[in-house]
């Protein structure tokens, strides 16, 4: 029976999740503080941790880091409010499986839990984790399989690969992206793919592979940001039995799994200096050596890498080797954020609507006009990953044939801020028409401010506001404040 640890300062959420997951056949435990969770994790094995991003003593990123130090195989799902979506996206970059936003919905959380545990099983069994299509989260493909040749679909901005749909979009930047993929795919050149988290870097790498001469061979994806310094060498190059404590048998590395095909290294800038040197040897000599072995293994692998940081700056700071950078930088593809591709937003939304209908066994037909406008206006901090989550939640909430405004998060319906060049610009949600609305807006702002100061601890916030916890919950609901 798989064990799940729930970490949230809201005892109601802990209780509800424990009851729900116990009925689903999982063994559960819950705590309200990060330190208590770490104490439990040192004593017992938990396959999965569901952790609130805002805890009284530590934030989600620090919790994720500590959990991965204790056991790199532990799967982590972050719970967050929409006000912290940008930070939650960063936890995915640093090794969390995914994030879910409050309020929690049973179908959504159960689907995410099962997917996270499936992914963990693959890692523990030593099977490489790769992506096969853009039909789901970039991380979610279960295994490495040869794929069928790519053929064009009649629909604008879409290609079919192995029977699955890949959505590029129809904007000018999307057209340029397709041209670059068509140009670079038939070659063996290395490619650096840059872009914000959630823009689809792994999808682009897979599309390059599937349109290349290596399409019938494996595509193996490795997230360097999720690998600890100790595990990275074994994951990439393999090891022999007895090479280190815990190496009970020989293990193939990702380069061997990808032999003849393509290896995609996401967040390449996170590789340790030692492993950068080993990677340079592969790039120069096309040979690898398993940890603990004296024998070289010849490999024929095309390398594609991705990053959301400036590798040139990392080179200047001495964090990334310049010789590796120049060997990888034979061609570069820069992905445009979704907010700058407004012509593509509804195309992606409709694609994710189809996926959500399939996953949730529903038959929602589309979006009403007001929803379409809100989707086009929103900033989309998490890019494609965020819009997929928003659409899936909306499908879950939809009561009729179309998605209406009440199915969207408050922050999308009435954004309280916009972002330009990463600078937050505060604006009013809506003009006040009377004294009552002025008072309500002021009270809502005061509650949010106190919550921020207390680290989103609702018990402390209620004390500061001099109201009981039940009153605070009622006001959170009344003012549509999601934590």
PDB file of C-alpha atoms in Angstrom, residues 68-176:
ATOM      1  CA  UNK A  68      14.673  15.559  -2.155  1.00  0.00           C
ATOM      2  CA  UNK A  69      17.800  15.498   0.031  1.00  0.00           C
ATOM      3  CA  UNK A  70      16.200  12.914   2.330  1.00  0.00           C
ATOM      4  CA  UNK A  71      14.954  10.770  -0.568  1.00  0.00           C
ATOM      5  CA  UNK A  72      15.282  11.907  -4.209  1.00  0.00           C
ATOM      6  CA  UNK A  73      12.660   9.344  -5.287  1.00  0.00           C
ATOM      7  CA  UNK A  74       9.868  10.822  -3.159  1.00  0.00           C
ATOM      8  CA  UNK A  75       7.222  12.383  -5.393  1.00  0.00           C
ATOM      9  CA  UNK A  76       6.019  15.844  -4.364  1.00  0.00           C
ATOM     10  CA  UNK A  77       2.804  17.676  -5.262  1.00  0.00           C
ATOM     11  CA  UNK A  78       2.486  21.314  -4.216  1.00  0.00           C
ATOM     12  CA  UNK A  79      -0.825  22.845  -3.099  1.00  0.00           C
ATOM     13  CA  UNK A  80      -1.120  26.547  -3.816  1.00  0.00           C
ATOM     14  CA  UNK A  81      -3.502  29.435  -4.280  1.00  0.00           C
ATOM     15  CA  UNK A  82      -3.620  31.245  -7.607  1.00  0.00           C
ATOM     16  CA  UNK A  83      -1.787  34.207  -6.077  1.00  0.00           C
ATOM     17  CA  UNK A  84       1.283  31.931  -5.821  1.00  0.00           C
ATOM     18  CA  UNK A  85       1.064  30.172  -9.190  1.00  0.00           C
ATOM     19  CA  UNK A  86       4.321  31.746 -10.395  1.00  0.00           C
ATOM     20  CA  UNK A  87       6.205  30.346  -7.400  1.00  0.00           C
ATOM     21  CA  UNK A  88       4.466  26.997  -7.706  1.00  0.00           C
ATOM     22  CA  UNK A  89       5.725  26.749 -11.271  1.00  0.00           C
ATOM     23  CA  UNK A  90       9.239  27.169  -9.877  1.00  0.00           C
ATOM     24  CA  UNK A  91       8.726  24.139  -7.643  1.00  0.00           C
ATOM     25  CA  UNK A  92       8.029  22.053 -10.753  1.00  0.00           C
ATOM     26  CA  UNK A  93      11.300  23.320 -12.209  1.00  0.00           C
ATOM     27  CA  UNK A  94      13.103  22.216  -9.035  1.00  0.00           C
ATOM     28  CA  UNK A  95      11.692  18.708  -8.934  1.00  0.00           C
ATOM     29  CA  UNK A  96       8.049  18.769  -7.844  1.00  0.00           C
ATOM     30  CA  UNK A  97       5.864  16.521  -9.973  1.00  0.00           C
ATOM     31  CA  UNK A  98       3.100  19.106 -10.317  1.00  0.00           C
ATOM     32  CA  UNK A  99       1.055  21.669  -8.431  1.00  0.00           C
ATOM     33  CA  UNK A 100      -2.687  21.888  -7.757  1.00  0.00           C
ATOM     34  CA  UNK A 101      -4.564  25.049  -6.875  1.00  0.00           C
ATOM     35  CA  UNK A 102      -7.126  25.625  -4.161  1.00  0.00           C
ATOM     36  CA  UNK A 103      -9.947  24.855  -3.830  1.00  0.00           C
ATOM     37  CA  UNK A 104      -9.105  21.180  -4.284  1.00  0.00           C
ATOM     38  CA  UNK A 105     -11.338  18.914  -6.371  1.00  0.00           C
ATOM     39  CA  UNK A 106     -11.350  15.124  -5.860  1.00  0.00           C
ATOM     40  CA  UNK A 107     -11.045  14.096  -9.529  1.00  0.00           C
ATOM     41  CA  UNK A 108      -8.196  16.511 -10.166  1.00  0.00           C
ATOM     42  CA  UNK A 109      -6.134  15.668  -7.092  1.00  0.00           C
ATOM     43  CA  UNK A 110      -6.637  11.907  -7.557  1.00  0.00           C
ATOM     44  CA  UNK A 111      -5.577  12.067 -11.216  1.00  0.00           C
ATOM     45  CA  UNK A 112      -2.438  14.043 -10.277  1.00  0.00           C
ATOM     46  CA  UNK A 113      -1.583  11.660  -7.425  1.00  0.00           C
ATOM     47  CA  UNK A 114      -1.863   8.566  -9.625  1.00  0.00           C
ATOM     48  CA  UNK A 115       0.283  10.167 -12.322  1.00  0.00           C
ATOM     49  CA  UNK A 116       2.930  11.215  -9.777  1.00  0.00           C
ATOM     50  CA  UNK A 117       3.108   7.743  -8.265  1.00  0.00           C
ATOM     51  CA  UNK A 118       3.350   6.156 -11.721  1.00  0.00           C
ATOM     52  CA  UNK A 119       6.249   8.473 -12.521  1.00  0.00           C
ATOM     53  CA  UNK A 120       7.969   7.584  -9.252  1.00  0.00           C
ATOM     54  CA  UNK A 121       7.628   3.872  -9.993  1.00  0.00           C
ATOM     55  CA  UNK A 122       9.380   4.369 -13.329  1.00  0.00           C
ATOM     56  CA  UNK A 123      12.275   6.198 -11.678  1.00  0.00           C
ATOM     57  CA  UNK A 124      12.666   3.634  -8.884  1.00  0.00           C
ATOM     58  CA  UNK A 125      12.673   0.751 -11.365  1.00  0.00           C
ATOM     59  CA  UNK A 126      15.398   2.482 -13.349  1.00  0.00           C
ATOM     60  CA  UNK A 127      13.316   3.016 -16.466  1.00  0.00           C
ATOM     61  CA  UNK A 128      14.001   6.303 -18.278  1.00  0.00           C
ATOM     62  CA  UNK A 129      11.191   8.836 -18.253  1.00  0.00           C
ATOM     63  CA  UNK A 130      10.453  10.425 -21.603  1.00  0.00           C
ATOM     64  CA  UNK A 131       7.771  12.460 -23.268  1.00  0.00           C
ATOM     65  CA  UNK A 132       5.815  11.070 -26.181  1.00  0.00           C
ATOM     66  CA  UNK A 133       3.493  13.941 -27.107  1.00  0.00           C
ATOM     67  CA  UNK A 134       2.052  17.229 -26.006  1.00  0.00           C
ATOM     68  CA  UNK A 135      -1.297  15.656 -25.199  1.00  0.00           C
ATOM     69  CA  UNK A 136      -0.658  16.004 -21.462  1.00  0.00           C
ATOM     70  CA  UNK A 137       1.827  17.570 -19.083  1.00  0.00           C
ATOM     71  CA  UNK A 138       5.286  17.709 -20.589  1.00  0.00           C
ATOM     72  CA  UNK A 139       6.528  15.304 -17.928  1.00  0.00           C
ATOM     73  CA  UNK A 140       3.843  12.662 -18.135  1.00  0.00           C
ATOM     74  CA  UNK A 141       4.804  10.176 -20.860  1.00  0.00           C
ATOM     75  CA  UNK A 142       5.273   6.715 -19.379  1.00  0.00           C
ATOM     76  CA  UNK A 143       7.994   5.104 -21.434  1.00  0.00           C
ATOM     77  CA  UNK A 144      10.399   5.307 -24.353  1.00  0.00           C
ATOM     78  CA  UNK A 145       8.861   4.037 -27.571  1.00  0.00           C
ATOM     79  CA  UNK A 146       9.693   4.368 -31.236  1.00  0.00           C
ATOM     80  CA  UNK A 147       7.296   6.745 -32.950  1.00  0.00           C
ATOM     81  CA  UNK A 148       5.722   6.806 -36.378  1.00  0.00           C
ATOM     82  CA  UNK A 149       6.754   9.292 -39.065  1.00  0.00           C
ATOM     83  CA  UNK A 150       5.299  12.779 -38.844  1.00  0.00           C
ATOM     84  CA  UNK A 151       2.573  13.876 -41.228  1.00  0.00           C
ATOM     85  CA  UNK A 152       0.911  17.268 -41.510  1.00  0.00           C
ATOM     86  CA  UNK A 153      -2.629  17.737 -40.309  1.00  0.00           C
ATOM     87  CA  UNK A 154      -4.969  19.930 -42.311  1.00  0.00           C
ATOM     88  CA  UNK A 155      -5.687  22.010 -39.203  1.00  0.00           C
ATOM     89  CA  UNK A 156      -3.572  25.143 -38.937  1.00  0.00           C
ATOM     90  CA  UNK A 157      -0.825  24.877 -36.335  1.00  0.00           C
ATOM     91  CA  UNK A 158      -1.201  21.133 -35.776  1.00  0.00           C
ATOM     92  CA  UNK A 159       0.892  18.101 -36.687  1.00  0.00           C
ATOM     93  CA  UNK A 160       0.100  14.425 -36.151  1.00  0.00           C
ATOM     94  CA  UNK A 161       2.813  12.171 -34.754  1.00  0.00           C
ATOM     95  CA  UNK A 162       2.151   8.553 -33.994  1.00  0.00           C
ATOM     96  CA  UNK A 163      -1.580   9.263 -33.933  1.00  0.00           C
ATOM     97  CA  UNK A 164      -1.287  12.095 -31.380  1.00  0.00           C
ATOM     98  CA  UNK A 165      -1.874  15.798 -31.854  1.00  0.00           C
ATOM     99  CA  UNK A 166       0.798  18.428 -31.294  1.00  0.00           C
ATOM    100  CA  UNK A 167      -0.408  22.006 -31.169  1.00  0.00           C
ATOM    101  CA  UNK A 168       1.977  24.692 -32.384  1.00  0.00           C
ATOM    102  CA  UNK A 169      -0.429  27.593 -32.824  1.00  0.00           C
ATOM    103  CA  UNK A 170      -1.047  29.988 -35.684  1.00  0.00           C
ATOM    104  CA  UNK A 171       0.694  33.187 -34.532  1.00  0.00           C
ATOM    105  CA  UNK A 172       3.711  34.582 -36.324  1.00  0.00           C
ATOM    106  CA  UNK A 173       6.073  33.230 -33.658  1.00  0.00           C
ATOM    107  CA  UNK A 174       4.395  29.803 -33.944  1.00  0.00           C
ATOM    108  CA  UNK A 175       4.937  29.797 -37.699  1.00  0.00           C
ATOM    109  CA  UNK A 176       8.590  30.722 -37.179  1.00  0.00           C
TER     110      UNK A 176
END
